[in-house]
């Protein structure tokens, strides 16, 4: 397993390198955004850990350029910013997860494993999922409804994938947080509800049903 850490604080970078190496990762460090972007483009990694406040090129710009070029590797953002809008902006830009400094290595490792597990599941359970008028191409991260392609963010795609892997099953908001965002310690968060509304807006209100008192489930198409 290979990890790229893009972090300009030497103490944090060393902490991450030590912990990830102990878990079996080969770790490379970039201390600025430009070098990190070049490494991500030129080598293969299983996960990228990206600080936002970087010299030469910001983490936001690194993320934007990588996702704009179809970079499929999970990216976990580290930042001192804790505002809800900051989190939403980075998730919408293509981050797979978000940790606020200071953070525990155990929590970071759990989120890395959760994101890598999603990728492994996709690789072993088939490359295309079809459900009614919906078709998901997992390797290329593309979605169609009625043969019309629909652009989704990485997080929207992951949420839709979870629903289609559990057809007809009622999934609560805490379950969706665990499956898509990789954490279950904030059951009061409404982020799953927000992203369900995004999917309905883009794919149609009939795609996901609300189950009163239970959560959500994928619709049954006849």
Tab-separated table of C-alpha atoms in Angstrom:
chain	number	residue	atom	x	y	z
A	1	UNK	CA	0.000	0.000	0.000
A	2	UNK	CA	1.272	3.439	-0.923
A	3	UNK	CA	0.304	6.741	0.705
A	4	UNK	CA	1.125	10.285	-0.361
A	5	UNK	CA	1.177	12.865	2.440
A	6	UNK	CA	1.061	16.490	1.281
A	7	UNK	CA	1.772	18.462	4.460
A	8	UNK	CA	4.128	21.383	5.103
A	9	UNK	CA	4.268	21.076	8.916
A	10	UNK	CA	7.279	18.824	9.459
A	11	UNK	CA	6.051	17.570	12.842
A	12	UNK	CA	2.701	16.436	11.471
A	13	UNK	CA	4.276	14.936	8.347
A	14	UNK	CA	6.715	12.939	10.490
A	15	UNK	CA	3.876	11.799	12.765
A	16	UNK	CA	1.872	10.588	9.765
A	17	UNK	CA	4.862	8.914	8.135
A	18	UNK	CA	5.701	7.020	11.333
A	19	UNK	CA	2.129	5.864	11.945
A	20	UNK	CA	1.378	4.855	8.345
A	21	UNK	CA	4.691	3.033	7.968
A	22	UNK	CA	3.893	1.050	11.106
A	23	UNK	CA	0.604	0.047	9.452
A	24	UNK	CA	2.369	-1.291	6.364
A	25	UNK	CA	2.229	1.721	4.044
A	26	UNK	CA	5.041	2.987	1.890
A	27	UNK	CA	4.876	6.732	2.502
A	28	UNK	CA	6.051	9.662	0.406
A	29	UNK	CA	6.012	13.226	1.688
A	30	UNK	CA	5.571	16.493	-0.202
A	31	UNK	CA	5.948	19.732	1.783
A	32	UNK	CA	4.204	21.988	-0.735
A	33	UNK	CA	1.220	21.811	-3.048
A	34	UNK	CA	3.106	21.951	-6.323
A	35	UNK	CA	5.377	19.002	-5.512
A	36	UNK	CA	2.426	17.084	-4.096
A	37	UNK	CA	0.418	17.588	-7.268
A	38	UNK	CA	3.353	16.434	-9.406
A	39	UNK	CA	3.827	13.290	-7.305
A	40	UNK	CA	0.114	12.449	-7.364
A	41	UNK	CA	0.073	12.753	-11.140
A	42	UNK	CA	3.233	10.745	-11.776
A	43	UNK	CA	2.978	7.816	-9.339
A	44	UNK	CA	0.353	5.368	-8.118
A	45	UNK	CA	-1.026	5.647	-4.596
A	46	UNK	CA	-3.774	4.002	-2.574
A	47	UNK	CA	-4.593	7.128	-0.569
A	48	UNK	CA	-3.622	10.815	-0.493
A	49	UNK	CA	-3.617	12.812	2.752
A	50	UNK	CA	-3.821	16.489	1.877
A	51	UNK	CA	-3.357	19.561	4.042
A	52	UNK	CA	-5.202	22.656	2.846
A	53	UNK	CA	-2.834	25.428	3.976
A	54	UNK	CA	0.159	24.727	1.727
A	55	UNK	CA	2.877	26.879	0.154
A	56	UNK	CA	3.228	27.281	-3.617
A	57	UNK	CA	-0.198	25.748	-4.323
A	58	UNK	CA	-3.115	25.474	-1.891
A	59	UNK	CA	-4.645	22.153	-0.988
A	60	UNK	CA	-7.943	23.299	-2.493
A	61	UNK	CA	-6.231	23.908	-5.832
A	62	UNK	CA	-4.404	20.561	-5.676
A	63	UNK	CA	-7.729	18.822	-5.067
A	64	UNK	CA	-9.479	20.753	-7.829
A	65	UNK	CA	-6.828	19.894	-10.394
A	66	UNK	CA	-6.649	16.219	-9.426
A	67	UNK	CA	-10.401	15.684	-9.598
A	68	UNK	CA	-10.607	17.703	-12.793
A	69	UNK	CA	-8.234	15.191	-14.362
A	70	UNK	CA	-10.255	12.190	-13.159
A	71	UNK	CA	-7.890	11.241	-10.294
A	72	UNK	CA	-9.675	8.250	-8.693
A	73	UNK	CA	-7.635	7.740	-5.502
A	74	UNK	CA	-9.257	8.563	-2.133
A	75	UNK	CA	-8.215	11.976	-0.801
A	76	UNK	CA	-8.532	12.763	2.900
A	77	UNK	CA	-8.255	16.455	3.728
A	78	UNK	CA	-6.563	17.772	6.879
A	79	UNK	CA	-7.266	21.326	7.971
A	80	UNK	CA	-7.591	23.692	10.887
A	81	UNK	CA	-10.869	24.994	9.423
A	82	UNK	CA	-13.941	23.614	11.170
A	83	UNK	CA	-16.769	25.647	9.657
A	84	UNK	CA	-19.609	23.683	8.063
A	85	UNK	CA	-19.252	25.618	4.806
A	86	UNK	CA	-15.558	24.719	4.622
A	87	UNK	CA	-16.415	21.044	5.013
A	88	UNK	CA	-19.149	21.170	2.388
A	89	UNK	CA	-16.922	23.059	-0.053
A	90	UNK	CA	-14.154	20.475	0.190
A	91	UNK	CA	-16.505	17.502	-0.028
A	92	UNK	CA	-18.131	19.025	-3.087
A	93	UNK	CA	-14.681	19.634	-4.587
A	94	UNK	CA	-14.001	15.906	-4.416
A	95	UNK	CA	-12.517	15.155	-1.001
A	96	UNK	CA	-13.486	11.707	0.248
A	97	UNK	CA	-13.222	12.664	3.907
A	98	UNK	CA	-12.314	15.554	6.165
A	99	UNK	CA	-10.374	15.705	9.455
A	100	UNK	CA	-9.923	18.809	11.571
A	101	UNK	CA	-6.611	19.380	13.348
A	102	UNK	CA	-5.764	18.257	15.957
A	103	UNK	CA	-6.816	14.692	15.132
A	104	UNK	CA	-6.027	11.218	16.402
A	105	UNK	CA	-4.086	8.830	14.218
A	106	UNK	CA	-6.572	6.062	15.090
A	107	UNK	CA	-9.424	8.116	13.615
A	108	UNK	CA	-7.418	8.931	10.487
A	109	UNK	CA	-6.521	5.256	10.026
A	110	UNK	CA	-10.164	4.228	10.413
A	111	UNK	CA	-11.184	6.672	7.698
A	112	UNK	CA	-8.390	5.527	5.378
A	113	UNK	CA	-9.481	1.926	5.793
A	114	UNK	CA	-13.121	2.856	5.200
A	115	UNK	CA	-12.308	4.631	1.930
A	116	UNK	CA	-10.003	1.844	0.732
A	117	UNK	CA	-12.642	-0.748	1.632
A	118	UNK	CA	-15.147	1.008	-0.624
A	119	UNK	CA	-12.663	0.786	-3.492
A	120	UNK	CA	-11.939	-2.872	-2.826
A	121	UNK	CA	-15.645	-3.710	-2.733
A	122	UNK	CA	-16.120	-2.027	-6.085
A	123	UNK	CA	-13.257	-3.997	-7.591
A	124	UNK	CA	-14.573	-7.350	-6.434
A	125	UNK	CA	-18.305	-7.043	-6.986
A	126	UNK	CA	-18.497	-6.044	-10.631
A	127	UNK	CA	-17.756	-2.941	-12.598
A	128	UNK	CA	-21.316	-1.851	-13.481
A	129	UNK	CA	-24.429	-1.644	-11.307
A	130	UNK	CA	-27.823	-1.358	-12.999
A	131	UNK	CA	-31.023	-0.540	-11.142
A	132	UNK	CA	-34.117	0.416	-13.093
A	133	UNK	CA	-33.181	3.393	-15.292
A	134	UNK	CA	-29.888	3.917	-13.435
A	135	UNK	CA	-26.482	2.619	-14.505
A	136	UNK	CA	-23.259	3.127	-12.536
A	137	UNK	CA	-19.876	2.512	-14.120
A	138	UNK	CA	-17.713	2.006	-11.022
A	139	UNK	CA	-14.168	2.140	-12.450
A	140	UNK	CA	-14.899	5.298	-14.439
A	141	UNK	CA	-17.161	6.848	-11.767
A	142	UNK	CA	-19.875	7.679	-14.294
A	143	UNK	CA	-23.668	7.578	-13.940
A	144	UNK	CA	-26.537	7.456	-16.422
A	145	UNK	CA	-30.279	7.726	-16.059
A	146	UNK	CA	-32.280	6.581	-19.096
A	147	UNK	CA	-29.021	6.651	-21.104
A	148	UNK	CA	-28.440	10.313	-20.243
A	149	UNK	CA	-25.184	10.840	-18.348
A	150	UNK	CA	-25.452	12.783	-15.088
A	151	UNK	CA	-22.458	14.478	-13.445
A	152	UNK	CA	-22.091	13.591	-9.748
A	153	UNK	CA	-19.482	14.573	-7.196
A	154	UNK	CA	-17.456	11.768	-5.626
A	155	UNK	CA	-19.564	11.885	-2.479
A	156	UNK	CA	-22.848	11.822	-4.386
A	157	UNK	CA	-21.582	8.874	-6.414
A	158	UNK	CA	-20.555	6.993	-3.252
A	159	UNK	CA	-23.963	7.590	-1.664
A	160	UNK	CA	-25.813	6.420	-4.758
A	161	UNK	CA	-23.579	3.349	-4.931
A	162	UNK	CA	-24.494	2.437	-1.337
A	163	UNK	CA	-28.216	2.682	-2.101
A	164	UNK	CA	-27.893	0.529	-5.216
A	165	UNK	CA	-25.802	-2.088	-3.425
A	166	UNK	CA	-28.663	-2.411	-0.894
A	167	UNK	CA	-31.747	-2.332	-3.159
A	168	UNK	CA	-34.976	-1.870	-1.225
A	169	UNK	CA	-33.186	-1.889	2.133
A	170	UNK	CA	-34.020	0.921	4.547
A	171	UNK	CA	-30.819	2.720	5.539
A	172	UNK	CA	-30.815	5.100	8.498
A	173	UNK	CA	-28.839	8.328	8.510
A	174	UNK	CA	-26.258	6.904	10.994
A	175	UNK	CA	-25.809	3.880	8.700
A	176	UNK	CA	-25.268	6.149	5.715
A	177	UNK	CA	-22.712	8.186	7.662
A	178	UNK	CA	-20.775	5.010	8.455
A	179	UNK	CA	-20.969	3.624	4.925
A	180	UNK	CA	-20.286	6.793	2.942
A	181	UNK	CA	-18.483	9.219	5.231
A	182	UNK	CA	-16.662	6.617	7.290
A	183	UNK	CA	-17.604	7.910	10.716
A	184	UNK	CA	-20.474	7.313	13.111
A	185	UNK	CA	-19.682	9.629	16.002
A	186	UNK	CA	-21.989	12.474	14.924
A	187	UNK	CA	-25.467	10.940	14.570
A	188	UNK	CA	-27.025	14.398	14.741
A	189	UNK	CA	-25.459	15.457	11.449
A	190	UNK	CA	-27.869	16.062	8.572
A	191	UNK	CA	-25.222	15.683	5.849
A	192	UNK	CA	-26.809	12.441	4.572
A	193	UNK	CA	-30.163	14.195	4.211
A	194	UNK	CA	-28.489	17.029	2.311
A	195	UNK	CA	-26.799	14.648	-0.120
A	196	UNK	CA	-29.984	12.665	-0.673
A	197	UNK	CA	-31.567	15.932	-1.792
A	198	UNK	CA	-28.647	16.492	-4.192
A	199	UNK	CA	-29.205	13.061	-5.755
A	200	UNK	CA	-32.940	13.661	-6.105
A	201	UNK	CA	-32.304	17.000	-7.766
A	202	UNK	CA	-29.878	15.519	-10.287
A	203	UNK	CA	-31.413	12.083	-10.918
A	204	UNK	CA	-35.097	12.596	-10.165
A	205	UNK	CA	-37.209	12.737	-7.040
A	206	UNK	CA	-38.317	9.133	-7.576
A	207	UNK	CA	-34.825	7.636	-7.184
A	208	UNK	CA	-34.701	7.563	-3.366
A	209	UNK	CA	-37.692	7.097	-1.077
A	210	UNK	CA	-38.016	8.508	2.424
A	211	UNK	CA	-39.179	5.983	5.019
A	212	UNK	CA	-40.807	7.859	7.878
A	213	UNK	CA	-38.961	7.183	11.123
A	214	UNK	CA	-36.513	4.867	9.399
A	215	UNK	CA	-34.337	6.590	6.838
A	216	UNK	CA	-34.103	6.132	3.073
A	217	UNK	CA	-34.150	3.373	0.473
A	218	UNK	CA	-33.672	3.069	-3.254
A	219	UNK	CA	-36.924	3.119	-5.193
A	220	UNK	CA	-38.408	0.008	-6.770
A	221	UNK	CA	-38.657	0.591	-10.495
A	222	UNK	CA	-41.153	-1.465	-12.470
